[in-house]
Coordinates of C-alpha atoms and ligand atoms in Angstrom, one line a residue:
X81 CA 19.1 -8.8 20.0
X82 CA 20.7 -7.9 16.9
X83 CA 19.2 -4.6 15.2
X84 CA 17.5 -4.9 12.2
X85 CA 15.4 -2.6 10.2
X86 CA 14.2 -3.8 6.5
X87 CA 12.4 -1.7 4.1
X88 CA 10.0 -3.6 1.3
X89 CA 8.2 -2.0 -1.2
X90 CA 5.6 -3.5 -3.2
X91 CA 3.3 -2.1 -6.1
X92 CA -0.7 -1.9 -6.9
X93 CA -2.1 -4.2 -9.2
X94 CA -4.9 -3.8 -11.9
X95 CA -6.9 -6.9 -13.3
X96 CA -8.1 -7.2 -16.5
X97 CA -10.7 -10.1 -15.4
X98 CA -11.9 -9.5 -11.9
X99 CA -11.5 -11.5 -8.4
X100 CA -15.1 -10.8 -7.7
X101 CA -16.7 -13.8 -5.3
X102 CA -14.6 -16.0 -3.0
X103 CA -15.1 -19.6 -2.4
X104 CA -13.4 -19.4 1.4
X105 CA -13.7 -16.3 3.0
X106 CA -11.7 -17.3 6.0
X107 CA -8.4 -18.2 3.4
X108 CA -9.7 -15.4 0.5
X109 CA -9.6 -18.3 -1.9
X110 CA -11.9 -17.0 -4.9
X111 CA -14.4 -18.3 -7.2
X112 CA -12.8 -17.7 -10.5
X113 CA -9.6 -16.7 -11.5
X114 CA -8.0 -13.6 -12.4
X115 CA -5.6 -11.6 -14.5
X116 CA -3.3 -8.5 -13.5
X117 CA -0.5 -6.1 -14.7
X118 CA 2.0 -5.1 -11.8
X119 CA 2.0 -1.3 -11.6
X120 CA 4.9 0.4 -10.7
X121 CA 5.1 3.8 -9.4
X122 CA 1.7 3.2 -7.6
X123 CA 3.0 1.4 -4.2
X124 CA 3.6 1.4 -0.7
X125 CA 6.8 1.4 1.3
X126 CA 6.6 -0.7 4.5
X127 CA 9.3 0.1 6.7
X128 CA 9.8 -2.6 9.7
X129 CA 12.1 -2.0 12.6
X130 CA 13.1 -4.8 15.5
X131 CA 12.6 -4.2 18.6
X132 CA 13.4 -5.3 22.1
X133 CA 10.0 -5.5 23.8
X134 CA 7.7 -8.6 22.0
X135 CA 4.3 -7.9 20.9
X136 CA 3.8 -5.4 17.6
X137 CA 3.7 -1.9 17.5
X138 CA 2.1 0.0 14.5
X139 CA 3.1 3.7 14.1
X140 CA 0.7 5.6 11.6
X141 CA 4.0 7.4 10.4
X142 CA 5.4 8.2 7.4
X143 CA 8.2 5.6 6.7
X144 CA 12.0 7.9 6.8
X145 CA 12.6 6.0 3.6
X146 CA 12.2 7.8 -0.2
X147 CA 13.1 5.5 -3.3
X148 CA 14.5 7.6 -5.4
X149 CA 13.4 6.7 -8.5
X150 CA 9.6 7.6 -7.8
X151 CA 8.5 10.6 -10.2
X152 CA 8.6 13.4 -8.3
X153 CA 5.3 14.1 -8.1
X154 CA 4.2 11.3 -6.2
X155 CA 3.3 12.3 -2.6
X156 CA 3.7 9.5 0.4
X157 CA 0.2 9.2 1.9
X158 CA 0.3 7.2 5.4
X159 CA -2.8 5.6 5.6
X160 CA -5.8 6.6 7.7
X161 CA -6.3 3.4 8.9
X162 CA -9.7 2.2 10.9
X163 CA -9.8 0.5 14.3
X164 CA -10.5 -2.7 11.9
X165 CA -8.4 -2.3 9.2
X166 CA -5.1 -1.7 11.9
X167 CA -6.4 -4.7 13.3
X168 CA -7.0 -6.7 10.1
X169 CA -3.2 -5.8 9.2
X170 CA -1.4 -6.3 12.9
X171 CA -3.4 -9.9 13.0
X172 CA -1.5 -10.5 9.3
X173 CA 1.8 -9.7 11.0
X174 CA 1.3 -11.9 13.7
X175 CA 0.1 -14.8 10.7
X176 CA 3.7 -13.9 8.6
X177 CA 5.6 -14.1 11.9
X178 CA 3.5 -17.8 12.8
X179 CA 4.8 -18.7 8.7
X180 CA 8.1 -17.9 8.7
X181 CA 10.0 -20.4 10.1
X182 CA 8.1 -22.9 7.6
X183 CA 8.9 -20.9 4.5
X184 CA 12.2 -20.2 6.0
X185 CA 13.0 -24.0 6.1
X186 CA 11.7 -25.0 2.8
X187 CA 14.2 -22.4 1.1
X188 CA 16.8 -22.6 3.4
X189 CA 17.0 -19.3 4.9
X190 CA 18.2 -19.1 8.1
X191 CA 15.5 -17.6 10.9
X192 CA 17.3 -15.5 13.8
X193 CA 16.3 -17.4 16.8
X194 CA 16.4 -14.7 19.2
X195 CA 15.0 -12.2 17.0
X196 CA 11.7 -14.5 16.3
X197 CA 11.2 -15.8 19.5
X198 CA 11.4 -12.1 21.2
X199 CA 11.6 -9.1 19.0
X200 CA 8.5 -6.8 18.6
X201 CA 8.4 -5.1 15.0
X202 CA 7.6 -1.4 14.7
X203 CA 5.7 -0.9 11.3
X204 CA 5.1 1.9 9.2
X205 CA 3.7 2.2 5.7
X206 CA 2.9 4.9 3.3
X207 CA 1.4 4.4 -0.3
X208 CA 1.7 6.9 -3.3
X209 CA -1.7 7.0 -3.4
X210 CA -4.7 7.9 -1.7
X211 CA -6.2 4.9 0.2
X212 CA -9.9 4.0 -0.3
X213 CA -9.8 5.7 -3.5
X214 CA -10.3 2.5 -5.3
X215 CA -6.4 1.8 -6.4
X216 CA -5.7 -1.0 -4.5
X217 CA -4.6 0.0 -1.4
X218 CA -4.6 -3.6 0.4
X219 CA -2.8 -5.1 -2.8
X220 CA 0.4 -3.3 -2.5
X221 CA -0.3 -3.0 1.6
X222 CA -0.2 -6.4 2.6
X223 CA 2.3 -7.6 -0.1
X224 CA 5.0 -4.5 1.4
X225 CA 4.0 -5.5 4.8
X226 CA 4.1 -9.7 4.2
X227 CA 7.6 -9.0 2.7
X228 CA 9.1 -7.0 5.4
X229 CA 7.9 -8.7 8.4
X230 CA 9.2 -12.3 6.5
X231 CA 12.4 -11.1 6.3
X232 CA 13.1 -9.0 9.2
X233 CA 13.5 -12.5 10.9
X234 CA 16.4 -13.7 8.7
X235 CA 19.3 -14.2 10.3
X236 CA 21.5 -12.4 7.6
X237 CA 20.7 -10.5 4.0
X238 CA 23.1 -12.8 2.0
X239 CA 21.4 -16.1 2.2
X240 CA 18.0 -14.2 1.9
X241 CA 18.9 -12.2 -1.2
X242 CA 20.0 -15.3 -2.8
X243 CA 16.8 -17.0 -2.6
X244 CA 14.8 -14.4 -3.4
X245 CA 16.9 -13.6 -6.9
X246 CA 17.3 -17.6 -7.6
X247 CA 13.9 -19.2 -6.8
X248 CA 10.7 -17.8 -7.9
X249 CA 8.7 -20.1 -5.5
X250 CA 9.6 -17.7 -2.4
X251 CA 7.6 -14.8 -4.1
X252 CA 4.6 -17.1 -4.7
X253 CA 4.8 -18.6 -1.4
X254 CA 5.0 -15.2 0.3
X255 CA 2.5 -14.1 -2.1
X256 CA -0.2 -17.3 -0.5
X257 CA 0.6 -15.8 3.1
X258 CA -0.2 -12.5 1.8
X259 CA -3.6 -13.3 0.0
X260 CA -5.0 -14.6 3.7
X261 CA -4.9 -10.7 4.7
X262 CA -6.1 -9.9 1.0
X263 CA -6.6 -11.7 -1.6
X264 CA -5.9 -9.2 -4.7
X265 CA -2.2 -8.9 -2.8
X266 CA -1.0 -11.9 -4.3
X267 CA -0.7 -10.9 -7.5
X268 CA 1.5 -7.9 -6.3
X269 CA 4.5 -9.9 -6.1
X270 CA 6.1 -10.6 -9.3
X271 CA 5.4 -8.7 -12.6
X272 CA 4.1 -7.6 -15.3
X273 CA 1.2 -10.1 -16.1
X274 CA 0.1 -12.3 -13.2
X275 CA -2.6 -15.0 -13.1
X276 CA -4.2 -16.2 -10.0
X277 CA -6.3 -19.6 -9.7
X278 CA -6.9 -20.8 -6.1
X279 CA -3.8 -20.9 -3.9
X280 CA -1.3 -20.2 -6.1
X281 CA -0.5 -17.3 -8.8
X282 CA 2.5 -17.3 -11.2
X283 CA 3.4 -15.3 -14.7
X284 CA 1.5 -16.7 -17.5
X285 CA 3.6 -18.0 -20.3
X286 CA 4.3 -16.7 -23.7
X287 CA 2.7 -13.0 -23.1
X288 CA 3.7 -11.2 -26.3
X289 CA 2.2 -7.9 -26.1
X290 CA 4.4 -4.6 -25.7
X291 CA 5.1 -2.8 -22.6
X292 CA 2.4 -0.7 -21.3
X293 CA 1.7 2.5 -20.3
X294 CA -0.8 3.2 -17.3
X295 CA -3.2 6.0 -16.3
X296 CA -5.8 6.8 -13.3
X297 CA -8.1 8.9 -14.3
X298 CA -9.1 10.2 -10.4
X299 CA -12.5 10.5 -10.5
X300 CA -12.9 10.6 -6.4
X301 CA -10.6 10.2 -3.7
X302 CA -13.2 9.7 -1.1
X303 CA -13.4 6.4 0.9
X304 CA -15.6 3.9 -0.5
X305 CA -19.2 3.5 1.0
X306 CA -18.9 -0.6 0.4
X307 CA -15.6 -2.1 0.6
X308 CA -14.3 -4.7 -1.6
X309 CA -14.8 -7.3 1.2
X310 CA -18.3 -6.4 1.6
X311 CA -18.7 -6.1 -2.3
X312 CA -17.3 -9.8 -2.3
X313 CA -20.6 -11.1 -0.6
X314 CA -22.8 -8.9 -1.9
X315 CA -22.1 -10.1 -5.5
X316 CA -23.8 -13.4 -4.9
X317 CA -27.1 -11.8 -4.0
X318 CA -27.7 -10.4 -8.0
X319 CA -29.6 -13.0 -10.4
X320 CA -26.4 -12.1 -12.7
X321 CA -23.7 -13.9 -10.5
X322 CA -25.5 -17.6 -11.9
X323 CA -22.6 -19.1 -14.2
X324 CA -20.1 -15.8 -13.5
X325 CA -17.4 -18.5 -12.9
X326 CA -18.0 -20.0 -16.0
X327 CA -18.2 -17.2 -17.9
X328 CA -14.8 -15.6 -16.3
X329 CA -13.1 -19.2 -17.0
X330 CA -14.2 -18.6 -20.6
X331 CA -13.0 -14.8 -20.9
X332 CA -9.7 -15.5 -19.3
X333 CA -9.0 -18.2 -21.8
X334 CA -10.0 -15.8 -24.4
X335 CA -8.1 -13.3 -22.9
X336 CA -4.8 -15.5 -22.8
X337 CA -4.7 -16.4 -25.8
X338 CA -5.1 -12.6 -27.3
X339 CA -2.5 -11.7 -24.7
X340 CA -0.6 -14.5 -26.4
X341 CA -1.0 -13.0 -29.9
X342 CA -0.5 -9.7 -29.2
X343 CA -4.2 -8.5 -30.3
X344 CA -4.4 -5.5 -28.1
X345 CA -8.0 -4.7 -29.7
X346 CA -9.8 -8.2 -28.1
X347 CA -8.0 -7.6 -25.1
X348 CA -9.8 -3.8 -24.8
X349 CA -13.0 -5.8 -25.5
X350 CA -12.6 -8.4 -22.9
X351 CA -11.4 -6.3 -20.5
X352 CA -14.1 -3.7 -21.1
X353 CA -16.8 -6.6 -21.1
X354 CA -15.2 -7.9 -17.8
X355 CA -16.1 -4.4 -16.2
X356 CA -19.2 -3.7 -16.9
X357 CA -20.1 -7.5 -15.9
X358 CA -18.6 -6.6 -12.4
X359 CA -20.5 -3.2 -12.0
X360 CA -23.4 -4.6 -13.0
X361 CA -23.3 -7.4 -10.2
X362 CA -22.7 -4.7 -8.0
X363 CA -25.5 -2.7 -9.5
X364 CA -28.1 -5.9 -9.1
X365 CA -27.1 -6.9 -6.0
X366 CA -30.6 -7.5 -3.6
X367 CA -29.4 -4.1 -2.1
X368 CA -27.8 -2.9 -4.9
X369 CA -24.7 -0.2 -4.8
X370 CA -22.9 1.6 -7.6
X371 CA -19.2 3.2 -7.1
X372 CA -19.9 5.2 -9.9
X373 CA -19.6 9.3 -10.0
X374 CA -20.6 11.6 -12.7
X375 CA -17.2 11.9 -13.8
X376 CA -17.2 7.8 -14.0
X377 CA -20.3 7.8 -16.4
X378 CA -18.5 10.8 -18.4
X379 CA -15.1 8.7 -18.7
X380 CA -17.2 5.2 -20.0
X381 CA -19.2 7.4 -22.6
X382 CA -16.1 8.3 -23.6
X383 CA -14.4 4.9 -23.8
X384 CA -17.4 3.3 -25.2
X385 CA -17.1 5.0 -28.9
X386 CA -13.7 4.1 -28.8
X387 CA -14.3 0.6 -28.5
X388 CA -15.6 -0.3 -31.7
X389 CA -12.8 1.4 -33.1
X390 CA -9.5 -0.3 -34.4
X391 CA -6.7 0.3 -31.4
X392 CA -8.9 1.0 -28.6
X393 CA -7.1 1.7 -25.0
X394 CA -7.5 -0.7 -22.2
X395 CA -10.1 0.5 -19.8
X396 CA -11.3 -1.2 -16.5
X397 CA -12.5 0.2 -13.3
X398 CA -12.1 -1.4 -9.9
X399 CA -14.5 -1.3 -7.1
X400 CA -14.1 2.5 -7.1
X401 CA -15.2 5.2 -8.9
X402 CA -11.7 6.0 -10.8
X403 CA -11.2 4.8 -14.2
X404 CA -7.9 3.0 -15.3
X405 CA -6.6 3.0 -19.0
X406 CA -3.8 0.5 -20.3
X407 CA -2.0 1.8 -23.6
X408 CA 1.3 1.0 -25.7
X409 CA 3.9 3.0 -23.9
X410 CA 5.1 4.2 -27.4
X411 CA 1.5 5.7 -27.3
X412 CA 1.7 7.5 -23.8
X413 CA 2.6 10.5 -24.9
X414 CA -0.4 11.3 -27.6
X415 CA -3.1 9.0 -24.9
X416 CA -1.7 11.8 -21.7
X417 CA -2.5 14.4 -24.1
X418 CA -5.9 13.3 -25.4
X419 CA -7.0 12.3 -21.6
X420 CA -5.8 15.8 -20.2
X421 CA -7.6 17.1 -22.6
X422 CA -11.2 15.3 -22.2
X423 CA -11.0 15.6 -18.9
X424 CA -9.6 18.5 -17.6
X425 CA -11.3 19.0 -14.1
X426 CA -9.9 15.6 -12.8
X427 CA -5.9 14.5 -11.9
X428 CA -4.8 12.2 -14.2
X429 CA -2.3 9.3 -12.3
X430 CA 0.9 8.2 -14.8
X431 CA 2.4 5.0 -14.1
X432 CA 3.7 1.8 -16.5
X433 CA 4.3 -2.4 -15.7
X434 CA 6.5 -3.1 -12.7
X435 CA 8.0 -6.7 -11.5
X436 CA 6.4 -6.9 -8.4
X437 CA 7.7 -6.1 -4.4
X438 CA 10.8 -5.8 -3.6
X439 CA 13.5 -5.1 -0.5
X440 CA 14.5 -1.5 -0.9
X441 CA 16.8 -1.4 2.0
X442 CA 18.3 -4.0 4.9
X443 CA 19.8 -2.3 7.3
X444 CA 21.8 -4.0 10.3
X445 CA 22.7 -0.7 12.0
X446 CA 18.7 -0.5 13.0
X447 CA 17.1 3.1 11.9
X448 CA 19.2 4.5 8.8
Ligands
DP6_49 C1 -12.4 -5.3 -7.4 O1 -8.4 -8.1 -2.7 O2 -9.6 -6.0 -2.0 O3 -10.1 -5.0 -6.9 O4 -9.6 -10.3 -0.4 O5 -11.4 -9.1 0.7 O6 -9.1 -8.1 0.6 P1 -10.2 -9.0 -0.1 O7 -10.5 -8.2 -1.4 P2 -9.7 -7.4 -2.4 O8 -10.6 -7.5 -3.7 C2 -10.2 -6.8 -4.9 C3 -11.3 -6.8 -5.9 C4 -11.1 -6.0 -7.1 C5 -10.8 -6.9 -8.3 C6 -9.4 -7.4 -8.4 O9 -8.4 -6.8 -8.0 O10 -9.3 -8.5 -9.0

């Protein structure tokens, strides 16, 4: 069997309107759609190495691989991961390895035979974040991990790198696969602004707003109590979830179309709107739960006198206690300043848009 060892790496995502409720659990298809920015800096790295006895292997390892044009700050974490969540991610490698030759034949990429039929993958990931911290650890996971498993079963880098550069439809088809281990992962693939309805997720047309800065304000690093899976059902427990869809519907349009004329100022509102609407379904829920800290409550004081203000900043939260902020990147400077500032006793997470996953390395020789 031919060695083969491919590195992909694929960012976080952040939505502005939430996938919050899923119509199919079994497929994560959700209720409503959604609305991201890729992030960048905030990724993992999954590093996937052939091998000659079948059946997967997971190493909780750091992968050998750096990309070097990560700030140097950022430290590789290699996840802690649960009985369950290992399982949850070796039953998605054995789904992409079912899916491949399918994909592989609709784009004409040639599979490797041998490698398919008989090779066992050893797979290691890192992120530059802290899992469970409420950055979307699965989002940049499973997209790293659906992207290097698909194409460590190509038969040669060539005809792969061709599709991949020439025809946007293997990102979004790699990007359905890797919504079935989770959902928000689809959106990881391609960048900056992605929308999501149903199956399929794409770039929404005529975005004209400038490029953006990003910033975590890390409230807690602690693993969440309810994870976003179990936050999913809960939701639809809370007298607040009747007509969520069709409100979301309504704010995405809305948010489109301020997207579309640049008015950075509705988009804070919506987006801000769109936040507290999730929390509070979490919050109502028939056995309610709150992710929130003190330092969250300190951070949405804050943001709430800016938002009646003329050039508010972008702020959302995930299901996590840490609070994101979206600004102008001609603004980053002055907004890093101000937020070190206000608050001082929590780290404060840089990063900007990014395009979406990528292959950082395809190495025939086996281990570099
Ligand atoms: C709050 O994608 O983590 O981040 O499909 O069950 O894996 P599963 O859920 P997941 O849900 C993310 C929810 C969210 C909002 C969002 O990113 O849209």
């Amino acid at each position: 069997m031919r060695k083969l060892r491919i590195v992909a790496r694929a960012p976080s995502n952040i939505a502005l309107i939430k996938y919050m409720g899923k119509s199919d659990s079994s497929k994560n298809l959700p209720d409503n759609p959604s609305l991201s920015m890729t992030l960048n800096s905030l990724c993992t790295v999954a590093d996937v190495e052939r091998i000659e006895k079948s059946g997967d292997h997971w190493l909780p390892e750091t992968p050998r691989f750096r990309p070097t044009d990560l700030p140097s700050d950022r430290m590789w974490v290699s996840p802690d991961l649960s009985s369950s969540g290992r399982e949850k991610l070796l039953k998605h490698v054995e789904r992409v390895r079912e899916a491949v030759p399918a994909i592989y034949e609709k784009f004409g990429i040639v599979l490797d035979q041998e490698a398919w039929r008989g090779a066992g993958l050893h797979l290691r990931t890192a992120n530059t974040f802290p899992a469970s911290s409420g950055i979307a650890s699965s989002a940049s996971s499973f997209a790293a991990v659906t992207l290097a498993v698909a194409a460590s079963f190509a038969l040669d880098e060539v005809s792969w790198n061709r599709v991949w550069g020439e025809q946007p439809e293997l990102k979004r088809a790699l990007a359905q696969l890797s919504r079935r281990g989770s959902g928000s992962s689809c959106r990881s693939f391609e960048g900056p602004w992605v929308y999501w309805e149903g199956e399929s997720s794409w770039i929404p047309s005529g975005i004209q707003l400038p490029e953006m800065a990003h910033f975590v304000i890390l409230i807690s690093t602690q693993p969440k109590q309810v994870s976003s899976s179990e936050a999913h059902l809960r939701i639809k427990t809370s007298p607040l979830w009747e007509r969520r869809v069709e409100r979301v519907r309504m704010r995405s349009n809305q948010l489109l179309s301020a997207m579309r004329t640049s008015d950075l100022r509705k988009l804070a509102q919506l987006a801000w709107t769109e936040t507290w609407e999730m929390h509070s379904l979490f919050h109502t829920a028939s056995e309610p739960f709150t992710y929130w800290e003190p330092g969250t409550v300190e951070a949405l004081q804050y943001f709430s006198s800016w938002m009646g203000q003329a050039s508010p900043p972008i702020v959302t939260l995930d299901a996590g206690p840490n609070v994101h902020v979206m600004v102008d990147r001609n603004d980053q400077k002055l907004w890093l300043s101000r937020l070190k500032e206000q608050f001082r006793d929590f780290q404060i997470l840089e990063d900007g848009q990014g395009l979406g996953a990528k292959i950082e390395e395809w190495n025939t020789n086996g281990v570099g």
